[in-house]
Coordinates of N, CA and C in Angstrom, one line a residue:
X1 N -66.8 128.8 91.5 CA -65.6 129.3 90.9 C -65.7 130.8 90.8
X2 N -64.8 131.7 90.8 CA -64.5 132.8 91.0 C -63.7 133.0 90.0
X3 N -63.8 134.7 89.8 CA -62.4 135.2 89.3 C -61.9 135.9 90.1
X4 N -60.2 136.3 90.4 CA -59.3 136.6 90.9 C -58.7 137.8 90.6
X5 N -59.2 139.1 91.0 CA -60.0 139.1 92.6 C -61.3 138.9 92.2
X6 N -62.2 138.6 93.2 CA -63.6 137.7 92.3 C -64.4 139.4 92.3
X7 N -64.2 140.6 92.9 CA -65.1 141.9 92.4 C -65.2 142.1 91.2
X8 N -63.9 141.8 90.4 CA -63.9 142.0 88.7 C -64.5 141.3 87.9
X9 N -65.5 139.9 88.6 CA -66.1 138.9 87.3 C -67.2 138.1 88.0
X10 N -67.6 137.3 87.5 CA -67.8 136.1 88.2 C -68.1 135.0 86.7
X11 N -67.8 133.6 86.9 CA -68.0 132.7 86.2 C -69.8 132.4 86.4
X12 N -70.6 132.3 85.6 CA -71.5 132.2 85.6 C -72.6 130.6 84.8
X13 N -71.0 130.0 84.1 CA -71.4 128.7 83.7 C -70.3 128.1 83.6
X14 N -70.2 126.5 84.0 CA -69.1 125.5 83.9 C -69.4 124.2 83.2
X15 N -68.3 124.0 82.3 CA -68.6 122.5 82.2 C -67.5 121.9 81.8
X16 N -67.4 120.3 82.0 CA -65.9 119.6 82.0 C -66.5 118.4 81.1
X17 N -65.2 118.1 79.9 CA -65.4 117.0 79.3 C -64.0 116.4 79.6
X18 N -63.8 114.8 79.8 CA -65.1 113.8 79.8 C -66.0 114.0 81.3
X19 N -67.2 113.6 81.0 CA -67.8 113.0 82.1 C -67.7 112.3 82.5
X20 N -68.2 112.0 83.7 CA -68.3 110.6 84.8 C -67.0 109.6 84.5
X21 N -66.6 108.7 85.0 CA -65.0 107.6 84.8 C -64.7 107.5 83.9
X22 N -63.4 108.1 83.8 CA -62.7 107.9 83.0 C -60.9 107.8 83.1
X23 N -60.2 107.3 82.4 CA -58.7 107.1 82.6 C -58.0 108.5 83.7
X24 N -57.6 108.5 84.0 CA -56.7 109.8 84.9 C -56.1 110.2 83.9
X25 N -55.2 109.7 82.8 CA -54.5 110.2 81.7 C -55.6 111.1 80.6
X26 N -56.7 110.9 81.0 CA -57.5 111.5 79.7 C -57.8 112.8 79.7
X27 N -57.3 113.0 78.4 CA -57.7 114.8 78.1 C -58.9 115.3 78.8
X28 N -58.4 116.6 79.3 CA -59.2 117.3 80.1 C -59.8 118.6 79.2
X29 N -61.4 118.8 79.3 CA -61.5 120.4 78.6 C -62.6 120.9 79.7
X30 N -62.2 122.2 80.4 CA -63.1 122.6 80.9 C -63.4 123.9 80.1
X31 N -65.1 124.2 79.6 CA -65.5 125.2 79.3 C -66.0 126.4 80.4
X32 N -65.7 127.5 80.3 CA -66.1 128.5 81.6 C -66.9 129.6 80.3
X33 N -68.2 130.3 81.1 CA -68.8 131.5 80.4 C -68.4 132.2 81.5
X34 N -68.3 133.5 81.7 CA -67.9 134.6 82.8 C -68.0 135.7 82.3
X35 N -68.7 136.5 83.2 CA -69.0 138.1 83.0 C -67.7 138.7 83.6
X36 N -67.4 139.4 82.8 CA -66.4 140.2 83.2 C -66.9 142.0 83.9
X37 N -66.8 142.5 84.9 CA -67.5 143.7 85.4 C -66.9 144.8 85.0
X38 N -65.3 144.7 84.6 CA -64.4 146.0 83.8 C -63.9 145.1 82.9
X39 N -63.0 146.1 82.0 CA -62.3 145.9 80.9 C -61.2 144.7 81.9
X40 N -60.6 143.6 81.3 CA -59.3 143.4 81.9 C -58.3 142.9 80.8
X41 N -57.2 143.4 81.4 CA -56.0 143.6 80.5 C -55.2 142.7 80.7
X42 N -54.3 142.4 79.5 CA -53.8 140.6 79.6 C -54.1 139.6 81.0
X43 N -55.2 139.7 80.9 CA -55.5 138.0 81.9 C -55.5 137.3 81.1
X44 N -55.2 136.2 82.2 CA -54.6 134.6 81.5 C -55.1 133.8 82.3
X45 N -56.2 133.1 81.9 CA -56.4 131.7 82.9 C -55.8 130.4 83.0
X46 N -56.6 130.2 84.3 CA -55.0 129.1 84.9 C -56.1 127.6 85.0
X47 N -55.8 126.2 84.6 CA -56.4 125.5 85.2 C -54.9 124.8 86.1
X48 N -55.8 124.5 87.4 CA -54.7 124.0 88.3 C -55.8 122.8 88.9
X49 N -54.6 121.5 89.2 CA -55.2 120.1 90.0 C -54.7 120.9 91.3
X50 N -55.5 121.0 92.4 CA -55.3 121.3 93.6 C -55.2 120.1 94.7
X51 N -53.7 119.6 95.0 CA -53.4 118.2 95.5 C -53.5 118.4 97.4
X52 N -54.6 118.1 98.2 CA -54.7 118.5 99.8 C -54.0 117.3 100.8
X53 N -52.7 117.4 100.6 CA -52.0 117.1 101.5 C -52.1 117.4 102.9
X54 N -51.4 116.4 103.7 CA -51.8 116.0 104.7 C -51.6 118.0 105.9
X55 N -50.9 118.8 105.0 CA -50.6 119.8 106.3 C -50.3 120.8 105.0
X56 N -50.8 120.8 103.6 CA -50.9 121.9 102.5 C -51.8 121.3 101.4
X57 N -51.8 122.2 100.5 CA -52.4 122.1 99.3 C -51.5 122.4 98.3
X58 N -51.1 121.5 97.7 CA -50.2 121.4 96.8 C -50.8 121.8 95.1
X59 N -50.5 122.9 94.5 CA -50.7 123.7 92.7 C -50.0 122.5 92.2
X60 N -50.8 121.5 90.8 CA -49.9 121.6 89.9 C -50.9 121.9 88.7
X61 N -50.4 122.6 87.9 CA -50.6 123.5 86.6 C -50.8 122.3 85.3
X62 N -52.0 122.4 85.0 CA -52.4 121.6 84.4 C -52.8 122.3 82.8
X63 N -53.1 123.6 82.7 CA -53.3 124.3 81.2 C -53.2 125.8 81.7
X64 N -52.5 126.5 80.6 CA -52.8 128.3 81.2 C -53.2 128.7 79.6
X65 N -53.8 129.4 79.6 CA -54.4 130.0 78.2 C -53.3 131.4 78.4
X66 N -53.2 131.5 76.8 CA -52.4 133.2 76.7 C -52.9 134.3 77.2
X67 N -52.1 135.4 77.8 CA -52.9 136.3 77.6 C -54.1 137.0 76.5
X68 N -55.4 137.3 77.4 CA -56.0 137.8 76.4 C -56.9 139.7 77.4
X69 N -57.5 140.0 76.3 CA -58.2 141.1 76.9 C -59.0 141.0 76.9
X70 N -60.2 141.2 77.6 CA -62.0 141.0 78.2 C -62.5 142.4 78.3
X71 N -63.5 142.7 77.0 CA -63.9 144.0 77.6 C -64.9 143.7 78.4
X72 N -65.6 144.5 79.0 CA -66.3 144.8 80.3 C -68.4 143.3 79.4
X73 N -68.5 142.4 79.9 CA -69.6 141.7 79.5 C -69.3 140.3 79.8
X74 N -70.1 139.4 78.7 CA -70.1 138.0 79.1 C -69.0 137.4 78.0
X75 N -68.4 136.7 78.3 CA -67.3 136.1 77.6 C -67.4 134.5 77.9
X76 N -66.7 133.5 76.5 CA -66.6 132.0 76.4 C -65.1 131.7 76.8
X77 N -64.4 131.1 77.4 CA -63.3 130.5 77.1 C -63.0 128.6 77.2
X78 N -62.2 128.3 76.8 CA -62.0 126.5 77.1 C -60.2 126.2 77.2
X79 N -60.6 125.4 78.6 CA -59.0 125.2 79.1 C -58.5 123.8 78.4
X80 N -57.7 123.2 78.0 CA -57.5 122.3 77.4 C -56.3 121.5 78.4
X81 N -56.3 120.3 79.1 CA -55.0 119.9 80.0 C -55.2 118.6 79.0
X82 N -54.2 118.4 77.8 CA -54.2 117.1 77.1 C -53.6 115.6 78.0
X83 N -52.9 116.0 79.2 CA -52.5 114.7 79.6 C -53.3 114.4 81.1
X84 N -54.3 115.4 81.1 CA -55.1 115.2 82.2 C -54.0 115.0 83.5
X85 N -54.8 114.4 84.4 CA -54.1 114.1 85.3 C -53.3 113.1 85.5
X86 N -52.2 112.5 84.6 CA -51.3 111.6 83.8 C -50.2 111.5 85.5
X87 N -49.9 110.1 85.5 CA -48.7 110.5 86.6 C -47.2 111.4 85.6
X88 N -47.1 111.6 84.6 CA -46.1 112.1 84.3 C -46.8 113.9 84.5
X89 N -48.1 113.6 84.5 CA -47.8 115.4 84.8 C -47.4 115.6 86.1
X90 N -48.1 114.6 87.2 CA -47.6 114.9 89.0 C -45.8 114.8 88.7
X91 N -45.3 114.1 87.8 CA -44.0 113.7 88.5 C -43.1 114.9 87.9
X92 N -43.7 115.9 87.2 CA -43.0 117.6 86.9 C -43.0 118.3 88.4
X93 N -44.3 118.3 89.3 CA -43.9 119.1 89.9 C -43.3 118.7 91.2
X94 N -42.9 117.5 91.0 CA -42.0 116.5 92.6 C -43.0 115.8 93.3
X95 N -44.5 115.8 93.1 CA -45.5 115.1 93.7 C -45.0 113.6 93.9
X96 N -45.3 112.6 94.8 CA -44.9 111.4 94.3 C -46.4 110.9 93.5
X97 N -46.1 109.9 92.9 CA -47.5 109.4 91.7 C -48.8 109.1 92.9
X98 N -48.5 108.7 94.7 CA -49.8 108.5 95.4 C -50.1 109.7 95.6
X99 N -49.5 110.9 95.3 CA -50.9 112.2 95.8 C -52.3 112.1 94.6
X100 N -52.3 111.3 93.6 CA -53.3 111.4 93.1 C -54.4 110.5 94.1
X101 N -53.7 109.9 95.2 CA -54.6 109.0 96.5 C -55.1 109.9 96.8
X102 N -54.9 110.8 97.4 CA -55.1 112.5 98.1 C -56.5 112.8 97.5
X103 N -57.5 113.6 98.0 CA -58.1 113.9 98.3 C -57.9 115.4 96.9
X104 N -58.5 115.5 96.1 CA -57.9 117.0 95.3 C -58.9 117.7 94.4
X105 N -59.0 118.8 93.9 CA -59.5 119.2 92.8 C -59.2 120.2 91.5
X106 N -60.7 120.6 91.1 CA -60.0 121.7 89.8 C -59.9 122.8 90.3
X107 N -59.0 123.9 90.0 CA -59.6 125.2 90.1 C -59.0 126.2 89.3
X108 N -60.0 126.3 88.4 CA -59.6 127.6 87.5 C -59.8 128.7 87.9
X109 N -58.8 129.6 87.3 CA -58.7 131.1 87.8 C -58.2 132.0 86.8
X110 N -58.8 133.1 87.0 CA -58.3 134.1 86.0 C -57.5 134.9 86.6
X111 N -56.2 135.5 86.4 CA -55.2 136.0 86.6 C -54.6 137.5 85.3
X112 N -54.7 138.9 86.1 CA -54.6 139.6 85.5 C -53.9 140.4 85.8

């Protein structure tokens, strides 16, 4: 995992609750530690399900945190996606409910 552009940071610890099987509908939290290398000014992180369709990769937006500011060191944040990967969250962004068959993952990003 990276930050975006990844010269400004880098994540340096991850972790996701729940572990190991669980419902697709179940609350998601991913914790990230990350050094930040300069000050950054309203970044906002993104958790996104990254859906790999047969000829794209399809965003859907699963938590964004508010803007916040990061001065220049190591910083905590936690993404919170309460309906997880719910088929009512795929059927917001036109997915049909089998791309959760699809092949996909997490990817959080910081955006500034």
């Amino acid at each position: 995992m990276a930050l975006q552009p990844a010269h400004r940071g880098q994540v340096t610890r991850a972790g996701i609750e729940p572990t190991g099987a669980c419902e697709i509908g179940s609350p998601l939290s991913l914790e990230l530690v990350f050094t930040a290398y300069e000050e950054l000014e309203n970044a906002t992180w993104r958790l996104r399900f990254m859906v790999d369709l047969v000829s794209t990769k399809q965003p859907v937006l699963l938590a964004e945190a508010p803007p916040a500011r990061y001065s220049r060191g190591e910083h905590r944040t936690t993404l919170l996606a309460p309906e997880g990967l719910a088929p009512e969250v795929m059927k917001t962004t036109g997915l049909p409910e089998v791309a959760l068959e699809n092949f996909g993952f997490l990817e959080p990003s910081l955006v500034d």
